[in-house]
Short mmCIF file of C-alpha atoms in Angstrom, two decimals:
data_model
loop_
_atom_site.label_atom_id
_atom_site.label_comp_id
_atom_site.label_asym_id
_atom_site.label_seq_id
_atom_site.Cartn_x
_atom_site.Cartn_y
_atom_site.Cartn_z
CA UNK A 223 0.00 0.00 0.00
CA UNK A 224 1.30 3.42 -0.89
CA UNK A 225 -0.10 6.36 1.02
CA UNK A 226 0.47 9.07 -1.53
CA UNK A 227 -1.39 10.01 -4.66
CA UNK A 228 1.21 8.70 -7.07
CA UNK A 229 -1.22 6.31 -8.67
CA UNK A 230 -3.64 8.79 -10.19
CA UNK A 231 -3.17 7.33 -13.65
CA UNK A 232 -4.79 4.11 -12.51
CA UNK A 233 -8.52 3.83 -12.98
CA UNK A 234 -10.26 0.86 -11.51
CA UNK A 235 -13.75 -0.54 -11.45
CA UNK A 236 -15.28 -3.09 -9.15
CA UNK A 237 -18.39 -4.47 -10.79
CA UNK A 238 -20.85 -7.33 -10.82
CA UNK A 239 -23.21 -8.61 -13.48
CA UNK A 240 -26.59 -9.93 -12.39
CA UNK A 241 -28.52 -11.91 -15.01
CA UNK A 242 -31.93 -12.65 -13.52
CA UNK A 243 -32.07 -16.16 -14.94
CA UNK A 244 -31.49 -19.72 -13.78
CA UNK A 245 -28.56 -20.01 -16.21
CA UNK A 246 -26.83 -16.89 -14.85
CA UNK A 247 -23.46 -18.62 -14.61
CA UNK A 248 -23.55 -19.57 -18.29
CA UNK A 249 -24.57 -16.04 -19.32
CA UNK A 250 -21.71 -14.48 -17.35
CA UNK A 251 -19.08 -16.96 -18.54
CA UNK A 252 -20.16 -16.65 -22.17
CA UNK A 253 -20.00 -12.87 -21.96
CA UNK A 254 -16.54 -12.99 -20.42
CA UNK A 255 -15.32 -15.24 -23.25
CA UNK A 256 -16.49 -12.75 -25.85
CA UNK A 257 -14.66 -9.79 -24.33
CA UNK A 258 -11.01 -8.95 -24.85
CA UNK A 259 -9.59 -8.22 -21.41
CA UNK A 260 -5.94 -8.24 -22.46
CA UNK A 261 -5.42 -4.54 -21.75
CA UNK A 262 -6.64 -4.57 -18.15
CA UNK A 263 -5.66 -6.32 -14.96
CA UNK A 264 -8.66 -8.34 -13.86
CA UNK A 265 -9.54 -10.41 -10.81
CA UNK A 266 -12.84 -12.06 -9.95
CA UNK A 267 -13.94 -13.22 -6.52
CA UNK A 268 -17.27 -14.60 -5.33
CA UNK A 269 -18.83 -11.13 -4.97
CA UNK A 270 -17.47 -8.99 -7.80
CA UNK A 271 -14.83 -8.46 -10.44
CA UNK A 272 -12.13 -5.81 -10.31
CA UNK A 273 -10.55 -4.38 -13.45
CA UNK A 274 -7.70 -1.88 -13.38
CA UNK A 275 -5.73 -0.06 -16.01
CA UNK A 276 -5.98 2.98 -18.23
CA UNK A 277 -9.35 4.65 -17.84
CA UNK A 278 -10.41 4.05 -21.45
CA UNK A 279 -9.76 0.32 -21.20
CA UNK A 280 -11.59 -0.03 -17.91
CA UNK A 281 -14.68 1.58 -19.43
CA UNK A 282 -14.22 -0.42 -22.66
CA UNK A 283 -14.17 -3.74 -20.82
CA UNK A 284 -17.04 -3.00 -18.42
CA UNK A 285 -19.28 -1.82 -21.26
CA UNK A 286 -18.39 -4.82 -23.41
CA UNK A 287 -19.13 -7.36 -20.66
CA UNK A 288 -22.46 -5.69 -19.93
CA UNK A 289 -23.48 -5.62 -23.60
CA UNK A 290 -22.42 -9.21 -24.17
CA UNK A 291 -24.63 -10.25 -21.24
CA UNK A 292 -27.58 -8.04 -22.15
CA UNK A 293 -27.78 -9.14 -25.78
CA UNK A 294 -28.97 -12.54 -24.56
CA UNK A 295 -32.30 -10.78 -24.02
CA UNK A 296 -32.38 -11.63 -20.33
CA UNK A 297 -33.00 -9.01 -17.68
CA UNK A 298 -29.42 -8.15 -16.78
CA UNK A 299 -28.13 -5.54 -14.35
CA UNK A 300 -24.59 -4.32 -13.95
CA UNK A 301 -23.53 -2.45 -10.85
CA UNK A 302 -20.10 -0.86 -10.71
CA UNK A 303 -17.93 1.47 -8.68
CA UNK A 304 -15.28 3.35 -10.66
CA UNK A 305 -12.39 4.94 -8.81
CA UNK A 306 -9.38 7.08 -9.62
CA UNK A 307 -6.83 8.55 -7.25
CA UNK A 308 -7.64 6.75 -4.02
CA UNK A 309 -4.85 7.70 -1.58
CA UNK A 310 -4.81 4.17 -0.21
CA UNK A 311 -4.58 2.61 -3.66
CA UNK A 312 -1.64 0.36 -4.42
CA UNK A 313 0.57 0.88 -7.42
CA UNK A 314 0.28 -2.74 -8.50
CA UNK A 315 -2.28 -4.80 -10.32
CA UNK A 316 -2.39 -2.48 -13.27
CA UNK A 317 -1.44 -2.29 -16.94
CA UNK A 318 -0.63 1.33 -17.70
CA UNK A 319 1.69 0.83 -20.67
CA UNK A 320 -0.99 -0.46 -23.01
CA UNK A 321 -1.73 1.54 -26.15
CA UNK A 322 -4.91 3.66 -26.04
CA UNK A 323 -6.85 1.82 -28.79
CA UNK A 324 -9.97 0.22 -27.33
CA UNK A 325 -10.07 -3.44 -28.23
CA UNK A 326 -13.79 -4.03 -27.71
CA UNK A 327 -15.25 -0.79 -29.05
CA UNK A 328 -15.91 -1.98 -32.59
CA UNK A 329 -18.00 -4.90 -31.42
CA UNK A 330 -19.75 -2.91 -28.68
CA UNK A 331 -20.69 -0.06 -31.01
CA UNK A 332 -22.69 -2.47 -33.16
CA UNK A 333 -24.98 -3.50 -30.31
CA UNK A 334 -28.17 -1.50 -29.83
CA UNK A 335 -29.46 -1.90 -26.30
CA UNK A 336 -31.85 0.35 -24.43
CA UNK A 337 -30.77 0.83 -20.84
CA UNK A 338 -31.81 2.67 -17.69
CA UNK A 339 -29.06 3.97 -15.43
CA UNK A 340 -28.81 5.45 -11.98
CA UNK A 341 -25.39 6.86 -11.21
CA UNK A 342 -23.72 9.02 -8.60
CA UNK A 343 -20.42 10.88 -8.43
CA UNK A 344 -18.38 11.25 -5.25
CA UNK A 345 -15.50 13.73 -5.60
CA UNK A 346 -13.65 13.10 -2.36
CA UNK A 347 -11.74 15.41 -0.04
CA UNK A 348 -13.04 18.82 -1.10
CA UNK A 349 -15.77 21.05 0.38
CA UNK A 350 -16.97 22.07 -3.11
CA UNK A 351 -17.86 18.55 -4.23
CA UNK A 352 -21.48 19.43 -4.94
CA UNK A 353 -20.36 21.90 -7.61
CA UNK A 354 -18.36 19.17 -9.33
CA UNK A 355 -21.43 16.93 -9.35
CA UNK A 356 -23.71 19.67 -10.68
CA UNK A 357 -21.28 20.41 -13.52
CA UNK A 358 -21.28 16.79 -14.64
CA UNK A 359 -25.06 16.55 -14.47
CA UNK A 360 -25.19 19.59 -16.77
CA UNK A 361 -22.89 17.73 -19.14
CA UNK A 362 -25.26 14.75 -19.15
CA UNK A 363 -28.17 17.09 -19.88
CA UNK A 364 -26.28 18.48 -22.88
CA UNK A 365 -25.62 14.98 -24.17
CA UNK A 366 -29.32 14.17 -24.07
CA UNK A 367 -29.01 11.09 -21.89
CA UNK A 368 -30.02 12.71 -18.59
CA UNK A 369 -33.60 12.01 -17.58
CA UNK A 370 -33.91 13.38 -14.06
CA UNK A 371 -32.49 13.41 -10.59
CA UNK A 372 -33.79 10.92 -8.08
CA UNK A 373 -32.91 10.60 -4.40
CA UNK A 374 -29.16 9.88 -4.19
CA UNK A 375 -28.61 9.44 -7.93
CA UNK A 376 -29.06 10.83 -11.41
CA UNK A 377 -30.98 8.90 -13.99
CA UNK A 378 -29.89 8.35 -17.58
CA UNK A 379 -31.87 6.60 -20.30
CA UNK A 380 -31.10 5.66 -23.86
CA UNK A 381 -28.84 3.50 -25.94
CA UNK A 382 -26.11 1.81 -23.93
CA UNK A 383 -23.31 3.26 -26.03
CA UNK A 384 -24.57 6.82 -25.57
CA UNK A 385 -25.14 6.33 -21.87
CA UNK A 386 -21.69 4.83 -21.30
CA UNK A 387 -20.21 7.81 -23.13
CA UNK A 388 -21.92 10.13 -20.66
CA UNK A 389 -20.73 8.07 -17.72
CA UNK A 390 -17.15 8.07 -18.93
CA UNK A 391 -17.27 11.81 -19.69
CA UNK A 392 -18.77 12.58 -16.27
CA UNK A 393 -16.07 10.55 -14.55
CA UNK A 394 -13.36 12.27 -16.61
CA UNK A 395 -14.91 15.69 -16.05
CA UNK A 396 -14.97 15.17 -12.30
CA UNK A 397 -11.37 14.01 -12.49
CA UNK A 398 -10.44 17.38 -13.99
CA UNK A 399 -11.81 19.15 -10.89
CA UNK A 400 -10.00 20.07 -7.68
CA UNK A 401 -10.65 16.62 -6.28
CA UNK A 402 -7.83 14.14 -6.78
CA UNK A 403 -9.94 11.12 -5.79
CA UNK A 404 -13.07 10.48 -7.80
CA UNK A 405 -15.57 7.72 -7.19
CA UNK A 406 -18.55 6.99 -9.41
CA UNK A 407 -21.20 4.36 -8.77
CA UNK A 408 -23.68 3.12 -11.34
CA UNK A 409 -26.47 0.63 -11.78
CA UNK A 410 -27.35 -0.20 -15.39
CA UNK A 411 -30.41 -2.23 -16.23
CA UNK A 412 -31.38 -3.86 -19.53
CA UNK A 413 -34.48 -5.80 -20.56
CA UNK A 414 -36.35 -5.19 -17.32
CA UNK A 415 -39.91 -6.50 -17.31
CA UNK A 416 -40.90 -3.53 -15.15
CA UNK A 417 -42.67 -0.69 -16.80
CA UNK A 418 -40.39 2.27 -17.05
CA UNK A 419 -41.80 4.21 -14.17
CA UNK A 420 -41.01 7.68 -13.00
CA UNK A 421 -39.47 9.02 -16.16
CA UNK B 285 -34.81 20.95 -3.11
CA UNK B 286 -33.28 22.55 -0.05
CA UNK B 287 -29.69 23.61 -0.24
CA UNK B 288 -28.82 23.52 3.43
CA UNK B 289 -28.05 20.68 5.77
CA UNK B 290 -31.32 20.82 7.66
CA UNK B 291 -32.23 17.27 6.74
CA UNK B 292 -29.45 15.44 8.55
CA UNK B 293 -31.90 13.34 10.51
CA UNK B 294 -33.03 11.67 7.30
CA UNK B 295 -31.24 8.51 6.30
CA UNK B 296 -32.01 7.03 2.96
CA UNK B 297 -31.04 3.96 1.03
CA UNK B 298 -31.37 3.23 -2.66
CA UNK B 299 -31.12 -0.51 -3.19
CA UNK B 300 -31.87 -3.34 -5.56
CA UNK B 301 -32.33 -7.06 -4.99
CA UNK B 302 -31.03 -9.43 -7.65
CA UNK B 303 -32.25 -13.02 -7.38
CA UNK B 304 -30.37 -15.02 -10.02
CA UNK B 305 -33.37 -17.11 -10.96
CA UNK B 306 -36.01 -17.21 -13.67
CA UNK B 307 -38.69 -16.46 -11.05
CA UNK B 308 -36.91 -13.35 -9.77
CA UNK B 309 -40.08 -11.27 -9.86
CA UNK B 310 -41.91 -13.73 -7.62
CA UNK B 311 -38.98 -13.87 -5.16
CA UNK B 312 -38.85 -10.09 -4.87
CA UNK B 313 -42.59 -9.60 -4.55
CA UNK B 314 -42.90 -12.37 -1.95
CA UNK B 315 -40.06 -10.85 0.08
CA UNK B 316 -41.66 -7.42 -0.06
CA UNK B 317 -44.95 -8.86 1.21
CA UNK B 318 -43.21 -10.36 4.23
CA UNK B 319 -41.57 -7.13 5.31
CA UNK B 320 -43.20 -4.38 7.34
CA UNK B 321 -42.36 -1.13 5.59
CA UNK B 322 -44.81 1.02 7.53
CA UNK B 323 -42.11 3.06 9.25
CA UNK B 324 -40.29 4.17 6.10
CA UNK B 325 -41.18 6.11 3.00
CA UNK B 326 -40.61 3.78 0.07
CA UNK B 327 -40.69 4.15 -3.69
CA UNK B 328 -39.76 1.60 -6.33
CA UNK B 329 -38.92 2.32 -9.96
CA UNK B 330 -37.67 0.02 -12.71
CA UNK B 331 -34.04 0.20 -11.51
CA UNK B 332 -34.11 0.35 -7.72
CA UNK B 333 -36.06 1.03 -4.56
CA UNK B 334 -35.57 4.04 -2.32
CA UNK B 335 -36.39 3.95 1.39
CA UNK B 336 -36.15 6.98 3.65
CA UNK B 337 -36.73 7.60 7.31
CA UNK B 338 -35.01 7.18 10.64
CA UNK B 339 -31.70 5.42 10.21
CA UNK B 340 -32.68 2.37 12.27
CA UNK B 341 -35.78 1.75 10.20
CA UNK B 342 -33.95 2.11 6.91
CA UNK B 343 -31.44 -0.54 7.99
CA UNK B 344 -34.23 -2.68 9.47
CA UNK B 345 -36.18 -2.73 6.22
CA UNK B 346 -33.21 -3.29 3.89
CA UNK B 347 -31.93 -6.18 6.00
CA UNK B 348 -35.39 -7.74 6.24
CA UNK B 349 -36.00 -7.60 2.49
CA UNK B 350 -32.60 -9.13 1.80
CA UNK B 351 -33.12 -11.95 4.31
CA UNK B 352 -36.62 -12.69 3.07
CA UNK B 353 -35.21 -13.06 -0.45
CA UNK B 354 -32.13 -15.05 0.54
CA UNK B 355 -34.00 -17.61 2.63
CA UNK B 356 -35.49 -18.97 -0.59
CA UNK B 357 -32.07 -20.59 -1.09
CA UNK B 358 -31.48 -18.86 -4.39
CA UNK B 359 -28.33 -16.94 -5.12
CA UNK B 360 -29.45 -13.44 -4.19
CA UNK B 361 -27.45 -10.22 -4.16
CA UNK B 362 -28.45 -6.90 -2.66
CA UNK B 363 -26.65 -3.73 -3.62
CA UNK B 364 -27.39 -0.53 -1.75
CA UNK B 365 -26.25 3.04 -1.29
CA UNK B 366 -26.98 4.55 2.12
CA UNK B 367 -26.86 8.31 2.53
CA UNK B 368 -27.24 10.86 5.30
CA UNK B 369 -26.84 14.61 5.13
CA UNK B 370 -26.69 15.21 1.39
CA UNK B 371 -26.81 19.02 0.97
CA UNK B 372 -29.07 18.64 -2.06
CA UNK B 373 -31.46 16.36 -0.23
CA UNK B 374 -35.09 17.35 -0.01
CA UNK B 375 -36.95 17.52 3.27
CA UNK B 376 -39.83 15.45 1.97
CA UNK B 377 -40.48 11.80 1.37
CA UNK B 378 -39.61 10.83 4.90
CA UNK B 379 -41.17 9.53 8.09
CA UNK B 380 -39.16 10.95 10.98
CA UNK B 381 -41.82 10.84 13.69
CA UNK B 382 -41.98 7.06 13.90
CA UNK B 383 -41.04 5.43 17.20
CA UNK B 384 -37.59 3.82 17.31
CA UNK B 385 -38.72 0.17 17.74
CA UNK B 386 -37.68 -1.90 14.75
CA UNK B 387 -40.67 -3.71 13.34
CA UNK B 388 -38.79 -6.42 11.42
CA UNK B 389 -35.95 -7.18 13.81
CA UNK B 390 -37.59 -10.09 15.63
CA UNK B 391 -38.21 -11.99 12.41
CA UNK B 392 -34.83 -11.09 10.90
CA UNK B 393 -32.89 -12.14 13.97
CA UNK B 394 -34.24 -15.68 13.63
CA UNK B 395 -32.80 -16.15 10.14
CA UNK B 396 -29.30 -17.60 9.89
CA UNK B 397 -27.74 -16.72 6.57
CA UNK B 398 -24.08 -16.71 5.65
CA UNK B 399 -23.19 -13.72 3.53
CA UNK B 400 -20.21 -12.11 1.84
CA UNK B 401 -20.10 -8.32 1.72
CA UNK B 402 -18.03 -5.68 0.01
CA UNK B 403 -18.69 -2.19 1.30
CA UNK B 404 -17.18 1.27 1.06
CA UNK B 405 -17.63 4.49 3.03
CA UNK B 406 -17.53 7.94 1.44
CA UNK B 407 -17.42 10.75 4.05
CA UNK B 408 -17.94 13.76 1.79
CA UNK B 409 -16.55 17.28 1.93
CA UNK B 410 -13.58 16.86 4.26
CA UNK B 411 -9.86 16.39 3.52
CA UNK B 412 -9.51 13.87 6.36
CA UNK B 413 -12.01 11.37 4.95
CA UNK B 414 -9.47 8.54 4.86
CA UNK B 415 -9.12 8.72 8.63
CA UNK B 416 -12.87 8.33 9.04
CA UNK B 417 -12.79 5.25 6.81
CA UNK B 418 -9.83 3.71 8.65
CA UNK B 419 -11.58 4.19 12.01
CA UNK B 420 -14.67 2.33 10.83
CA UNK B 421 -12.61 -0.51 9.36
CA UNK B 422 -10.98 -0.88 12.78
CA UNK B 423 -14.47 -1.11 14.27
CA UNK B 424 -15.33 -3.89 11.83
CA UNK B 425 -12.14 -5.71 12.79
CA UNK B 426 -13.13 -5.50 16.47
CA UNK B 427 -16.56 -6.92 15.69
CA UNK B 428 -15.01 -9.93 13.97
CA UNK B 429 -16.80 -9.51 10.67
CA UNK B 430 -13.96 -7.86 8.75
CA UNK B 431 -12.11 -10.23 6.44
CA UNK B 432 -9.78 -8.02 4.44
CA UNK B 433 -9.46 -4.96 2.28
CA UNK B 434 -9.81 -5.37 -1.47
CA UNK B 435 -9.39 -2.75 -4.17
CA UNK B 436 -12.02 -0.05 -3.54
CA UNK B 437 -13.85 -1.89 -0.78
CA UNK B 438 -13.65 -3.72 2.52
CA UNK B 439 -14.81 -7.29 2.78
CA UNK B 440 -17.00 -8.67 5.56
CA UNK B 441 -18.04 -12.29 6.03
CA UNK B 442 -20.33 -14.03 8.45
CA UNK B 443 -23.91 -14.23 9.53
CA UNK B 444 -26.12 -11.62 7.92
CA UNK B 445 -27.30 -10.19 11.23
CA UNK B 446 -23.73 -9.68 12.48
CA UNK B 447 -22.61 -8.19 9.21
CA UNK B 448 -25.55 -5.78 9.02
CA UNK B 449 -24.74 -4.69 12.58
CA UNK B 450 -21.21 -3.81 11.46
CA UNK B 451 -22.52 -1.95 8.42
CA UNK B 452 -24.97 0.08 10.49
CA UNK B 453 -22.33 0.83 13.12
CA UNK B 454 -19.80 1.88 10.49
CA UNK B 455 -22.34 4.20 8.90
CA UNK B 456 -23.24 5.65 12.29
CA UNK B 457 -19.60 5.97 13.30
CA UNK B 458 -18.77 7.86 10.14
CA UNK B 459 -21.78 10.07 10.77
CA UNK B 460 -20.25 11.07 14.10
CA UNK B 461 -17.14 12.38 12.30
CA UNK B 462 -16.48 15.87 10.95
CA UNK B 463 -18.26 15.00 7.73
CA UNK B 464 -21.91 16.01 7.61
CA UNK B 465 -22.66 13.95 4.49
CA UNK B 466 -21.96 10.24 4.66
CA UNK B 467 -22.43 7.77 1.84
CA UNK B 468 -21.96 4.02 2.18
CA UNK B 469 -22.21 1.50 -0.63
CA UNK B 470 -22.54 -2.23 -0.17
CA UNK B 471 -22.95 -5.42 -2.12
CA UNK B 472 -24.21 -8.40 -0.11
CA UNK B 473 -24.25 -11.88 -1.59
CA UNK B 474 -25.96 -15.02 -0.30
CA UNK B 475 -25.97 -18.59 -1.60
CA UNK B 476 -23.40 -17.96 -4.30
CA UNK B 477 -22.33 -21.08 -6.18
CA UNK B 478 -18.83 -19.62 -6.49
CA UNK B 479 -16.20 -20.92 -4.19
CA UNK B 480 -15.35 -18.34 -1.58
CA UNK B 481 -12.17 -17.10 -3.13
CA UNK B 482 -9.60 -14.70 -1.79
CA UNK B 483 -10.45 -14.93 1.87
#
């Protein structure tokens, strides 16, 4: 463990995929096989999976795994926590020398999938964190994916590729603020049998 | 929307239950029927459910819904974000005049359920937030539920009632710090077919 912010290049995500189906194991394993994870460090335990590396590859892999699961048509939810700049973060478990080209983007961009998202930003360590959040919500409004605020989260709706773009831009925008440690949580749902309520 | 911290008595949680089974709707609805939610404000949309009220009732209801779902024997995961003191929080949608007695505790305490948890605390707005986190991890260690730190989270294992006690105490302990806005995220898994790895 290093106790200084020398690891701010590392972005990480801890996420889980929840296919609401008896064959959930098969859906997850099949999705994982379809995704190129060669540019990120990845470790799975019995609760979640952690990916670490350059920010673009972390987003690339999480989006690809979600889309590969959702295109089965099952109700699938992904929940994830993205983090950059945690002072307690270790310098290891990370591939930072990879080239910036996203290895899953071509395949992901061809998948059309309506999703509903609730996400929240947590810019740590600064009194003005609410301003950082408000700025990123304005960005989402400009991008046309923002639907409304709900208690403790902001809601996005639309095509998965557009929504993931907003999420990545919001995370990057917050990273450009005075906060050196940015956390973003998200829940993304596809193919829910529930009526879209409260839009 | 009120822009002052006059709502610090309100605790809220936004959570989702994911039963990995074809009959996930039935499992969720049956669990909801078994739980007394009369002491919290509650609203469900197509992504998650929000409960708001006195802190003890919010924890009481979330734990009860999780246990009612998990005792079906299915692999069930609950993910939740707890919040107290958000400056943008509204004063509405909350039952603060309820008596402190927990209406689901007797039933919940009789359910034995092994769980694995990954949780994270986000004390907002203060430079010393890492100290607040470290103090609450020490508390979890004392209570015997703490297993280890992982990237971006702390892991707890054990009986669901013990683990929820740690989570509630950690949230309350952080609330007693200099931070007036505390966020806690958690993922709780029961009956996973995965081997317990990385313990």
